[in-house]
Coordinates of C-alpha atoms in Angstrom, one line a residue:
M1 CA -19.4 3.1 24.8
S2 CA -21.5 2.3 21.7
T3 CA -21.3 5.9 20.5
Y4 CA -17.5 5.9 20.5
F5 CA -17.3 2.4 19.1
W6 CA -19.3 3.5 16.1
L7 CA -17.3 6.7 15.8
G8 CA -14.1 4.6 15.6
F9 CA -15.7 2.1 13.2
Q10 CA -16.9 4.9 11.0
H11 CA -13.6 6.8 11.2
I12 CA -11.5 3.9 9.9
L13 CA -13.9 3.3 7.0
E14 CA -13.6 7.0 6.1
G15 CA -9.9 7.1 6.5
V16 CA -8.6 6.2 3.0
D17 CA -5.0 6.3 4.0
H18 CA -5.5 3.9 6.9
L19 CA -7.6 1.6 4.7
L20 CA -4.9 1.7 2.1
F21 CA -2.4 0.6 4.8
V22 CA -4.6 -2.3 5.8
F23 CA -5.2 -3.2 2.1
A24 CA -1.4 -3.4 1.6
L25 CA -1.1 -5.7 4.6
F26 CA -3.9 -7.8 3.1
I27 CA -1.9 -8.1 -0.2
L28 CA 1.3 -9.0 1.7
V29 CA 0.2 -11.3 4.5
R30 CA -1.3 -14.4 3.0
D31 CA -2.0 -16.3 6.3
P32 CA -5.4 -15.1 7.7
W33 CA -4.3 -15.5 11.4
R34 CA -1.1 -13.6 10.8
L35 CA -3.0 -10.9 9.1
V36 CA -5.5 -10.6 12.0
G37 CA -2.5 -10.5 14.4
A38 CA -0.9 -7.7 12.3
I39 CA -4.1 -5.7 12.3
T40 CA -4.5 -6.2 16.1
A41 CA -0.9 -5.1 16.6
F42 CA -1.6 -2.0 14.6
T43 CA -4.6 -1.3 16.8
V44 CA -2.7 -1.9 20.1
A45 CA 0.1 0.5 18.9
H46 CA -2.2 3.3 17.7
S47 CA -4.2 2.9 20.9
L48 CA -1.1 3.7 22.9
T49 CA -0.1 6.8 21.0
L50 CA -3.7 7.9 20.6
A51 CA -4.2 7.8 24.4
M52 CA -0.9 9.6 25.0
A53 CA -1.8 12.4 22.5
T54 CA -5.3 12.7 23.8
L55 CA -4.2 12.9 27.4
G56 CA -1.5 15.5 26.5
V57 CA 1.5 13.3 27.3
L58 CA 2.7 13.4 23.8
R59 CA 2.5 16.4 21.4
V60 CA 3.6 16.1 17.8
P61 CA 2.8 18.4 14.9
S62 CA 0.2 16.9 12.6
G63 CA 2.0 17.8 9.4
P64 CA 5.0 15.5 9.8
V65 CA 2.8 12.8 11.3
E66 CA 0.6 12.8 8.2
A67 CA 3.6 12.7 5.9
I68 CA 5.1 9.7 7.8
I69 CA 1.8 7.9 7.6
A70 CA 1.9 8.3 3.8
L71 CA 5.6 7.1 3.9
S72 CA 4.5 4.0 5.8
I73 CA 2.2 3.1 2.9
V74 CA 5.0 3.7 0.5
F75 CA 7.1 1.2 2.5
L76 CA 4.3 -1.5 2.1
A77 CA 4.0 -0.7 -1.6
L78 CA 7.7 -1.4 -2.0
E79 CA 7.4 -4.6 0.0
I80 CA 4.6 -5.7 -2.4
L81 CA 6.7 -4.8 -5.5
K82 CA 9.9 -6.4 -4.3
R83 CA 8.2 -9.6 -3.4
K84 CA 9.7 -12.7 -5.1
E85 CA 8.9 -16.4 -4.8
G86 CA 11.0 -18.0 -2.1
K87 CA 12.2 -14.8 -0.6
I88 CA 10.2 -13.5 2.4
R89 CA 10.1 -9.7 2.8
L90 CA 10.3 -8.0 6.2
A91 CA 6.5 -7.1 6.3
E92 CA 5.7 -10.7 5.4
Q93 CA 8.1 -12.3 8.0
Y94 CA 7.3 -9.9 10.9
P95 CA 3.9 -8.3 10.0
W96 CA 2.9 -7.7 13.6
I97 CA 6.2 -5.8 14.3
V98 CA 5.9 -3.7 11.1
S99 CA 2.2 -3.0 11.9
F100 CA 2.9 -2.2 15.5
C101 CA 5.7 0.3 14.6
F102 CA 3.6 2.0 12.0
G103 CA 0.5 1.9 14.2
L104 CA 2.4 4.1 16.7
L105 CA 2.5 6.8 14.0
H106 CA -1.0 6.2 12.8
G107 CA -2.3 6.7 16.3
L108 CA -1.0 10.2 16.3
G109 CA -3.0 10.8 13.1
F110 CA -6.1 9.4 14.8
A111 CA -5.6 11.8 17.7
G112 CA -6.3 14.8 15.5
A113 CA -9.6 13.3 14.3
L114 CA -10.6 12.3 17.9
S115 CA -9.8 15.8 19.2
E116 CA -12.3 17.2 16.6
I117 CA -14.9 14.8 17.8
G118 CA -14.2 15.5 21.5
L119 CA -14.2 13.1 24.5
P120 CA -16.5 13.1 27.5
A121 CA -14.4 14.5 30.4
Q122 CA -15.8 12.0 32.9
D123 CA -15.3 8.9 30.7
I124 CA -12.1 9.5 28.7
P125 CA -10.7 5.9 29.3
A126 CA -13.9 4.2 28.3
A127 CA -14.4 6.5 25.3
L128 CA -10.8 5.8 24.1
L129 CA -11.2 2.1 24.6
A130 CA -14.5 2.1 22.7
F131 CA -13.1 4.2 19.9
N132 CA -10.1 1.9 19.5
L133 CA -12.3 -1.2 19.5
G134 CA -14.4 0.5 16.8
V135 CA -11.3 1.1 14.7
E136 CA -10.3 -2.6 15.2
G137 CA -13.8 -3.7 14.2
G138 CA -13.8 -1.5 11.1
Q139 CA -10.4 -2.8 10.0
L140 CA -11.6 -6.4 10.5
A141 CA -14.8 -5.7 8.6
F142 CA -12.7 -4.3 5.8
I143 CA -10.5 -7.4 5.7
A144 CA -13.6 -9.6 5.8
A145 CA -15.1 -7.7 2.8
L146 CA -11.8 -8.0 0.9
S147 CA -11.7 -11.8 1.7
L148 CA -15.2 -12.3 0.6
A149 CA -14.6 -10.5 -2.7
V150 CA -11.5 -12.6 -3.4
F151 CA -13.4 -15.8 -2.5
I152 CA -16.3 -14.9 -4.8
W153 CA -13.8 -14.0 -7.6
R154 CA -12.0 -17.4 -7.2
L155 CA -15.4 -19.2 -7.2
L156 CA -16.7 -17.5 -10.4
A157 CA -13.4 -17.5 -12.4
P158 CA -11.1 -20.2 -11.0
T159 CA -8.8 -20.4 -14.1
A160 CA -8.5 -16.7 -14.5
S161 CA -7.6 -16.2 -10.9
S162 CA -4.1 -17.5 -11.0
R163 CA -3.3 -15.6 -14.3
L164 CA -4.8 -12.4 -12.9
H165 CA -2.9 -12.7 -9.7
M166 CA 0.4 -12.5 -11.5
I167 CA -0.7 -9.2 -13.1
A168 CA -2.8 -7.8 -10.3
T169 CA -0.3 -8.0 -7.4
P170 CA 2.4 -5.8 -9.0
T171 CA -0.2 -3.5 -10.5
T172 CA -1.8 -3.1 -7.1
G173 CA 1.7 -2.4 -5.6
Y174 CA 2.3 0.4 -8.2
M175 CA -1.2 1.9 -7.6
I176 CA -0.7 1.9 -3.8
G177 CA 2.8 3.3 -4.3
A178 CA 1.6 6.1 -6.6
V179 CA -1.2 7.2 -4.4
S180 CA 0.9 7.1 -1.2
I181 CA 3.8 9.0 -2.9
Y182 CA 1.3 11.6 -4.1
W183 CA 0.0 11.9 -0.4
L184 CA 3.6 12.1 0.8
V185 CA 4.5 15.0 -1.6
E186 CA 1.2 16.8 -0.9
R187 CA 1.7 16.5 2.9
I188 CA 5.3 17.6 2.8
S189 CA 4.5 20.6 0.7
G190 CA 1.9 21.5 3.3
F191 CA 4.5 22.1 6.0

């Protein structure tokens, strides 16, 4: 259990596209409990498709899956950029539903990585559970690190924080969008 937990934890922290998805959720979802709920919905969803792919119930080519994962990040970048005061975007209003739906796709992406690692034939359910708990732990640790960085920034520069927020949010949305569109084009051209 501990081996696969740490493999899942390590996998999420090395998966830049998955971390960018979580980071975009962090930007969009302001309420900490709704954010944790969205992250957990993401984990539940990717656990389902990861298990189905690992057990051979579901087979999907990795190329299109990786492209759609990039497209899911493009969607969140657009949600960040189209955000306006007083208007709640889909990902803000229903973050757990958006996360769950995209988590189903991301789970298929995790399946490729897990197949490279391999699973113990006698303990597949326990290894899958531990791996997914590790992914959840990695995502929550990433959110905790981001939250700590924001807290420290606000503590050190309280007056600059509000001005910087007005510039940083759209800039971050454009950066997330640019990187994810690059990945999308790169992954589509790889078909």
